[in-house]
Short mmCIF file of C-alpha atoms in Angstrom, two decimals:
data_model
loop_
_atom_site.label_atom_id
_atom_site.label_comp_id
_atom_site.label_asym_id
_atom_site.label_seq_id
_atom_site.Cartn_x
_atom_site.Cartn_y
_atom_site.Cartn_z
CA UNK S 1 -48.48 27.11 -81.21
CA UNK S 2 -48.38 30.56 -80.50
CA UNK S 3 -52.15 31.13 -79.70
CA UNK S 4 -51.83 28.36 -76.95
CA UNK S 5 -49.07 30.46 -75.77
CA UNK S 6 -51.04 33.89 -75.75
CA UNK S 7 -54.06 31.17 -73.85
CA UNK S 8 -51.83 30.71 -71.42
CA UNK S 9 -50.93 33.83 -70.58
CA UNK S 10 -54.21 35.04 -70.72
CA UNK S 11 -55.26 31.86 -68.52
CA UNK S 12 -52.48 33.55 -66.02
CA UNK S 13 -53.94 36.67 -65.87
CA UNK S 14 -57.36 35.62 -64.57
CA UNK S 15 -55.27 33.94 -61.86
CA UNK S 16 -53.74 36.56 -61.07
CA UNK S 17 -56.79 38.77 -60.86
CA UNK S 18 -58.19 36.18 -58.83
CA UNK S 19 -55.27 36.05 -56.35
CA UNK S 20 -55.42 39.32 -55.93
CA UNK S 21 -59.19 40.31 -55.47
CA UNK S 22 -60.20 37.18 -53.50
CA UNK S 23 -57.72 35.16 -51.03
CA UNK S 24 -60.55 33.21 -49.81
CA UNK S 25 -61.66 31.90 -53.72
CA UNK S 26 -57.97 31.93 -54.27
CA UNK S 27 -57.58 29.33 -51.98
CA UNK S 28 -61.03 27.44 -52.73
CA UNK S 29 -59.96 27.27 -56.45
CA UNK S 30 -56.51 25.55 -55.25
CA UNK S 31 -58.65 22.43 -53.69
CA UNK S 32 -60.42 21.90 -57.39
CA UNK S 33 -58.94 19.71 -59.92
CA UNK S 34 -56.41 20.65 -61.85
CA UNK S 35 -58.58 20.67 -64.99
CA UNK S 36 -60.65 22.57 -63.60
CA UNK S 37 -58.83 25.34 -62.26
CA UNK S 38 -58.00 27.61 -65.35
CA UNK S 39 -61.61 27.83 -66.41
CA UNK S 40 -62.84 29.01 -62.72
CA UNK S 41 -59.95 31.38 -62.41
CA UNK S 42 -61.64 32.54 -65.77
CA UNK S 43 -64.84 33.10 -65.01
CA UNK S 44 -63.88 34.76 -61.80
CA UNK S 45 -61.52 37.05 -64.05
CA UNK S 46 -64.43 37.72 -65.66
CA UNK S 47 -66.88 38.62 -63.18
CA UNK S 48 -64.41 40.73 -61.38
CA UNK S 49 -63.40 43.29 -64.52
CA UNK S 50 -67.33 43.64 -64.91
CA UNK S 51 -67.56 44.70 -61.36
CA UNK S 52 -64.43 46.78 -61.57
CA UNK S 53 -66.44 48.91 -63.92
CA UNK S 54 -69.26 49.22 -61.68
CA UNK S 55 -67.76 49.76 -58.40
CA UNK S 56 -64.84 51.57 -59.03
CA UNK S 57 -63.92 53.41 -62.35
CA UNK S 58 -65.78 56.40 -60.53
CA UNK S 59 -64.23 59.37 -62.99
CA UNK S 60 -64.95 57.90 -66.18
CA UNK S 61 -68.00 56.87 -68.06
CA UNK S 62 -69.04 53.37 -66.50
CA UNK S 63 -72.76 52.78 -68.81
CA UNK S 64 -69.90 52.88 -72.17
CA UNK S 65 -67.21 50.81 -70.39
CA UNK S 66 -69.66 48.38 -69.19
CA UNK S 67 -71.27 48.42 -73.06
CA UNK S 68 -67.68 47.98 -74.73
CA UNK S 69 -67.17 45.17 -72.34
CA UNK S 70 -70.44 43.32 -73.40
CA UNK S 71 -69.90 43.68 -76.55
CA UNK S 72 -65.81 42.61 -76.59
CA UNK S 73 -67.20 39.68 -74.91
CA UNK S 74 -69.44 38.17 -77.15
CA UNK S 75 -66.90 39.33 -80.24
CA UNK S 76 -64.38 37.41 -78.11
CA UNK S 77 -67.00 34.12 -77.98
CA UNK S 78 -67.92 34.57 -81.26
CA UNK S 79 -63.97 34.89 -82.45
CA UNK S 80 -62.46 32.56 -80.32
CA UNK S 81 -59.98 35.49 -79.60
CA UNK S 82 -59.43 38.46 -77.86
CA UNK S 83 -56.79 41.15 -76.94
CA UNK S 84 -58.16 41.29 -73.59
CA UNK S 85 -56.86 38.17 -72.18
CA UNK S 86 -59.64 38.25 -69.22
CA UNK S 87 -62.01 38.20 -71.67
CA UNK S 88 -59.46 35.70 -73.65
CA UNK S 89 -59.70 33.29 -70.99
CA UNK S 90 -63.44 33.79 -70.59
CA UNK S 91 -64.57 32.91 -73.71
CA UNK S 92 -61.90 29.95 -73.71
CA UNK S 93 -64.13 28.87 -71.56
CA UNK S 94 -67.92 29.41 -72.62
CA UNK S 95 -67.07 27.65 -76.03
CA UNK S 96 -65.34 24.83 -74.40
CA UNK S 97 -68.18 24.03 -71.83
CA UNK S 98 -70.90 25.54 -73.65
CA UNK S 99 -71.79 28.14 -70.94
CA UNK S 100 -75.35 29.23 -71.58
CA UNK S 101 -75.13 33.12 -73.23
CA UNK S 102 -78.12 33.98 -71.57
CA UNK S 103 -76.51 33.30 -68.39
CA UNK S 104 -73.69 36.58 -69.15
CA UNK S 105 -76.32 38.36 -70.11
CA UNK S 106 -78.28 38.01 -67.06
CA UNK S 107 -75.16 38.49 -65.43
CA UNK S 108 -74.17 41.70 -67.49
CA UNK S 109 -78.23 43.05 -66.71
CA UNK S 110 -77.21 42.82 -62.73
CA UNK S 111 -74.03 44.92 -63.31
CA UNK S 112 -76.20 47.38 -65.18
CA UNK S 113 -78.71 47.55 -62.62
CA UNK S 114 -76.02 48.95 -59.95
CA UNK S 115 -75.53 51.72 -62.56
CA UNK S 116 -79.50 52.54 -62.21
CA UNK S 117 -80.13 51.99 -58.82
CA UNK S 118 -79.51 52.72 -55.12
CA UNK S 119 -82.04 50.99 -53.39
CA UNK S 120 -83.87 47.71 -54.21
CA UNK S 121 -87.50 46.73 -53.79
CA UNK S 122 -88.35 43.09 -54.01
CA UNK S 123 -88.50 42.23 -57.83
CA UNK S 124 -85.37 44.46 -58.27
CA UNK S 125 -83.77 42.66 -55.41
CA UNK S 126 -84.51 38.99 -57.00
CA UNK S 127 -83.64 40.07 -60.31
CA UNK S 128 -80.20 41.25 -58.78
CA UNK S 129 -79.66 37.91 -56.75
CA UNK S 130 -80.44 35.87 -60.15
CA UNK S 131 -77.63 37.94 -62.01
CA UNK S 132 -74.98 38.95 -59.90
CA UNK S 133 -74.74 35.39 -57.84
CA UNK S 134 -77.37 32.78 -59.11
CA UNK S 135 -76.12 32.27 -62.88
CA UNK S 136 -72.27 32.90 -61.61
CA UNK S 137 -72.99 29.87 -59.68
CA UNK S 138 -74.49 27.86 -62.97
CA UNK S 139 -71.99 29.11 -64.84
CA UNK S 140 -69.12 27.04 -62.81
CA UNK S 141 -71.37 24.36 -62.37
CA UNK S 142 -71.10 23.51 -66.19
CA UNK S 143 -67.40 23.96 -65.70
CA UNK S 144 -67.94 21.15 -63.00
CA UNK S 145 -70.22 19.20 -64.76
CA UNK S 146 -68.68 18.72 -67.60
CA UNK S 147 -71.42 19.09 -69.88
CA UNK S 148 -73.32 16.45 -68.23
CA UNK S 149 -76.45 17.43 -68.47
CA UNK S 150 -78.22 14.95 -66.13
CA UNK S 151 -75.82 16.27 -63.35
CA UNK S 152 -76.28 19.65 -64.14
CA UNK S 153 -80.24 19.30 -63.57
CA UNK S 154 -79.94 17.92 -60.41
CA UNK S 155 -77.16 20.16 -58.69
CA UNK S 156 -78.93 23.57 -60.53
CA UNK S 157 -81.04 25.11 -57.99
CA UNK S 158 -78.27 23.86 -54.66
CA UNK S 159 -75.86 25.70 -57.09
CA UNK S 160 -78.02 28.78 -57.36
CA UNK S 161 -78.97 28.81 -53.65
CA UNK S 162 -75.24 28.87 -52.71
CA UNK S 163 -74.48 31.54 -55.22
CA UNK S 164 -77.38 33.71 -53.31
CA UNK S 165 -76.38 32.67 -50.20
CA UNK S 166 -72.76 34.05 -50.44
CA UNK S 167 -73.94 37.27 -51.84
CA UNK S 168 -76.21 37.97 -49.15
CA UNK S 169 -73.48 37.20 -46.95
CA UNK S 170 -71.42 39.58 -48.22
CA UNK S 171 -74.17 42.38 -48.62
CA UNK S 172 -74.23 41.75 -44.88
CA UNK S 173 -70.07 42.26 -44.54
CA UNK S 174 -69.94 45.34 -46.83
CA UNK S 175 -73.22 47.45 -46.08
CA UNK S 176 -71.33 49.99 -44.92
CA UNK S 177 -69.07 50.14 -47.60
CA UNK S 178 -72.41 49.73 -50.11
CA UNK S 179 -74.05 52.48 -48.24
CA UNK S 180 -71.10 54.74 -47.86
CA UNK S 181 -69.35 54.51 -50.84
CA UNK S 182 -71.33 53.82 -53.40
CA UNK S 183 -74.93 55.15 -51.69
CA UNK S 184 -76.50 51.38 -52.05
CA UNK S 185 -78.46 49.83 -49.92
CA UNK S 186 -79.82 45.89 -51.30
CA UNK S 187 -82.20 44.48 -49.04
CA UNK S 188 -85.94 45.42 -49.43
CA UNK S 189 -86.95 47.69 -47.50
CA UNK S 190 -84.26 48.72 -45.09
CA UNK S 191 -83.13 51.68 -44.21
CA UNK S 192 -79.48 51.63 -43.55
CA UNK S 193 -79.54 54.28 -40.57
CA UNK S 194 -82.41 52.91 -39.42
CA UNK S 195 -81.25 49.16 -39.71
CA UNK S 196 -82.58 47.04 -36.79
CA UNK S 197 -82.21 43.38 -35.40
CA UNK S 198 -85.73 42.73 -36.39
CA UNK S 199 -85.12 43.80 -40.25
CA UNK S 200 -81.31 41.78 -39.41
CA UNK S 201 -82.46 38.96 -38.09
CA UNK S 202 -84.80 38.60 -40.85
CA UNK S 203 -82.29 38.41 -43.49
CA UNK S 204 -80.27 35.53 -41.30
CA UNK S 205 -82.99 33.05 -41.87
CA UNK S 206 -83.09 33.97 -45.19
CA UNK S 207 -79.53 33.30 -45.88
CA UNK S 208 -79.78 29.83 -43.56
CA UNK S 209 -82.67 28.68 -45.87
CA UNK S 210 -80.30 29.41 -48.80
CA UNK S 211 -77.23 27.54 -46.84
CA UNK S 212 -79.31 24.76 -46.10
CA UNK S 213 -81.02 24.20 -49.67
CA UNK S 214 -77.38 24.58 -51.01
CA UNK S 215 -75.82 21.70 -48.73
CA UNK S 216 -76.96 18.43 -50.48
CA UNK S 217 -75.69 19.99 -53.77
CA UNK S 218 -72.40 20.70 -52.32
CA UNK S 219 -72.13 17.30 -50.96
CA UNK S 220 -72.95 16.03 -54.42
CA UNK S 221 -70.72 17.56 -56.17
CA UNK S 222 -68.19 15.23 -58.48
CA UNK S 223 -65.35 14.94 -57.02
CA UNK S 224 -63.34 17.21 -59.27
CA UNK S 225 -65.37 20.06 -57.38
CA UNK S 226 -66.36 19.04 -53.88
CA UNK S 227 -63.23 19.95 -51.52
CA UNK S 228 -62.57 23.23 -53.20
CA UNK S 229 -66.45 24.14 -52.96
CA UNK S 230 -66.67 22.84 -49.58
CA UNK S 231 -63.95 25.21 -48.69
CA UNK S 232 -65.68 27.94 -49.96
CA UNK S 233 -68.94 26.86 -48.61
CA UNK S 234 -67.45 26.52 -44.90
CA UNK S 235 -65.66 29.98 -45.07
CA UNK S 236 -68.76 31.40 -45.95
CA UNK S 237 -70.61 29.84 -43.16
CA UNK S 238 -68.16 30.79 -40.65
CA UNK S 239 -68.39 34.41 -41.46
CA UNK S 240 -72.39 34.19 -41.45
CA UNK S 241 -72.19 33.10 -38.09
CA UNK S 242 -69.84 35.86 -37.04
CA UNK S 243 -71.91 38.29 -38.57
CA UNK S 244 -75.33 36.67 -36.88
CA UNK S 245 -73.67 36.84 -33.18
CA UNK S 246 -72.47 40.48 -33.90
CA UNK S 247 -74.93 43.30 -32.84
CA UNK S 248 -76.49 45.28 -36.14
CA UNK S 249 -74.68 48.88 -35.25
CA UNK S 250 -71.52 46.75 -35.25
CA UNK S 251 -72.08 45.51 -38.78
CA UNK S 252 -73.52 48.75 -39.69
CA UNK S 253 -69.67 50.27 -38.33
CA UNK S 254 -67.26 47.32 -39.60
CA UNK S 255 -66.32 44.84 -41.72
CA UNK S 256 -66.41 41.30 -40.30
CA UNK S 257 -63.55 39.11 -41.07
CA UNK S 258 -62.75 35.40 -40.42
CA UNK S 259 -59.26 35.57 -39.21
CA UNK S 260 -56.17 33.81 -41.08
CA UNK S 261 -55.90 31.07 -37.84
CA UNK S 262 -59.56 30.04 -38.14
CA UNK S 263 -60.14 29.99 -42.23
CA UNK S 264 -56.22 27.39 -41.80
CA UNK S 265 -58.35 25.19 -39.25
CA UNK S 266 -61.60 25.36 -41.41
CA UNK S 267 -58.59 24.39 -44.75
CA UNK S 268 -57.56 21.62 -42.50
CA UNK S 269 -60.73 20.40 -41.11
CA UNK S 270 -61.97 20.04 -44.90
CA UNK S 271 -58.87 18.59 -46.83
CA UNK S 272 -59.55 15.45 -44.42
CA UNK S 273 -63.14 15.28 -44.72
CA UNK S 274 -64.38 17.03 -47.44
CA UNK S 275 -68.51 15.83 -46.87
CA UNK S 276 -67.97 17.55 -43.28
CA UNK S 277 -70.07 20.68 -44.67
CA UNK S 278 -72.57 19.64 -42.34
CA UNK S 279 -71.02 19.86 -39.31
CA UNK S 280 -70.02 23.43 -39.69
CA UNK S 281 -73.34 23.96 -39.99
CA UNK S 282 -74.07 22.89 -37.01
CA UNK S 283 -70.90 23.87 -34.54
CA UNK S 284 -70.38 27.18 -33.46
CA UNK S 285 -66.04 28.29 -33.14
CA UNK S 286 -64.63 30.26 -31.21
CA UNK S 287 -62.01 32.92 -33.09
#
């Protein structure tokens, strides 16, 4: 009785860590199933204290914390307890969907590699995708699966594609932040002061490809998943296409934002036709 009550709590506090890091997946998460809420706000919970470590803890030693936390983690799955209740709710969740381990550990490797590195070549930069975005993105899927494995199969790579296309969206948002703050730059090959529409313009179609190979999945999707990631999937594609129209020394100079009036519309637009993830694809809005 009274570990279901310590669950819970620790259940609440990867909501609340979600809440407050992420409006946008806040909401998204809301549209989802009831049942499967708790163990998305988990692995969010999750994913966020890693990159807490990384991206933030700047006056203390981020290679231990990071350690300690891999290694409270799998204690935690192999316990069934922790006194972390992020990592509490997290491995709630891997035992009762049987979440791959090799998938947190490919995760885990990406968070490592921003301790290591400040620019990316090719391999590093497709070894990064896979970790920090890709395997997040399998990850829920077996949350939305439901440990059907047939299902699983066939939504796997659409899953993984959205997963890279939303972090290369927002490595598009926040490379000034990246470059600034934290002296990374992600994308092969580009020079941040020397960033131009060629190199930008580049990495659009790259993220379209990913948008468009993701699409069928999303529209797949049971439908204990499908409005909430449709949600998420038009959000996303409504800032892409902010950032595309924007010139590159504006991105380089600001973070673009999809205002509070347009992501209500996009809410609205979805909630009464959830399999409409097409047609923000193809429409262009005006803020």
């Amino acid at each position: 009785m009274m570990k279901e009550k310590y669950d819970d709590l620790s259940i609440l506090c990867s909501k609340i860590t979600t809440q407050f890091y992420s409006t946008s997946f806040s909401l998204g998460i809301r549209f989802l199933s009831k049942e499967v809420r708790p163990p998305i706000f988990s692995i969010y919970g999750f994913v966020r204290l890693a990159d807490e470590i990384v991206d933030s803890f700047h006056n203390y030693d981020k290679r231990y914390l990071l350690r300690k936390f891999e290694h409270d983690c799998f204690e935690a799955i192999e316990q069934k307890i922790s006194l972390n209740p992020i990592l509490n709710s997290f491995q709630r969740t891997v035992n009762d969907y049987a979440i791959d381990h090799e998938l947190i550990r490919l995760f885990l490797k990406s968070m490592e590699m921003d301790l290591e590195r400040s620019q990316y070549d090719s391999e590093a930069y497709g070894q990064y995708i896979l970790g920090s975005a890709q395997v997040v993105g399998l990850m829920c899927l077996q949350v939305f699966t439901g440990g059907n494995k047939a299902e699983y199969e066939k939504l796997k790579i659409p899953a993984m594609k959205l997963g890279s296309a939303f972090q290369k969206v927002n490595f598009l948002r926040d490379l000034k932040a990246d470059y600034e703050s934290l002296g990374r730059t992600y994308f092969p090959g580009v020079d941040f002061d020397d960033f131009s529409e060629a190199e930008k313009t580049k990495i659009e179609h790259e993220i379209e490809s990913d948008f468009n190979d993701a699409r069928e999945g999303v529209l797949r999707l049971p439908a204990r998943a499908k409005k909430g990631v449709s949600l998420a999937f038009a959000y996303y594609y409504r800032l892409f296409e902010k950032i595309k129209g924007l010139n590159v020394n504006v991105i380089r100079n600001n973070r673009v934002r999809v205002s509070d009036a347009r992501k209500f519309i996009i809410m609205i637009r979805i909630l009464l036709t959830p399999d409409s993830t097409n047609h923000f694809m193809l429409s262009n809005y005006e803020e």
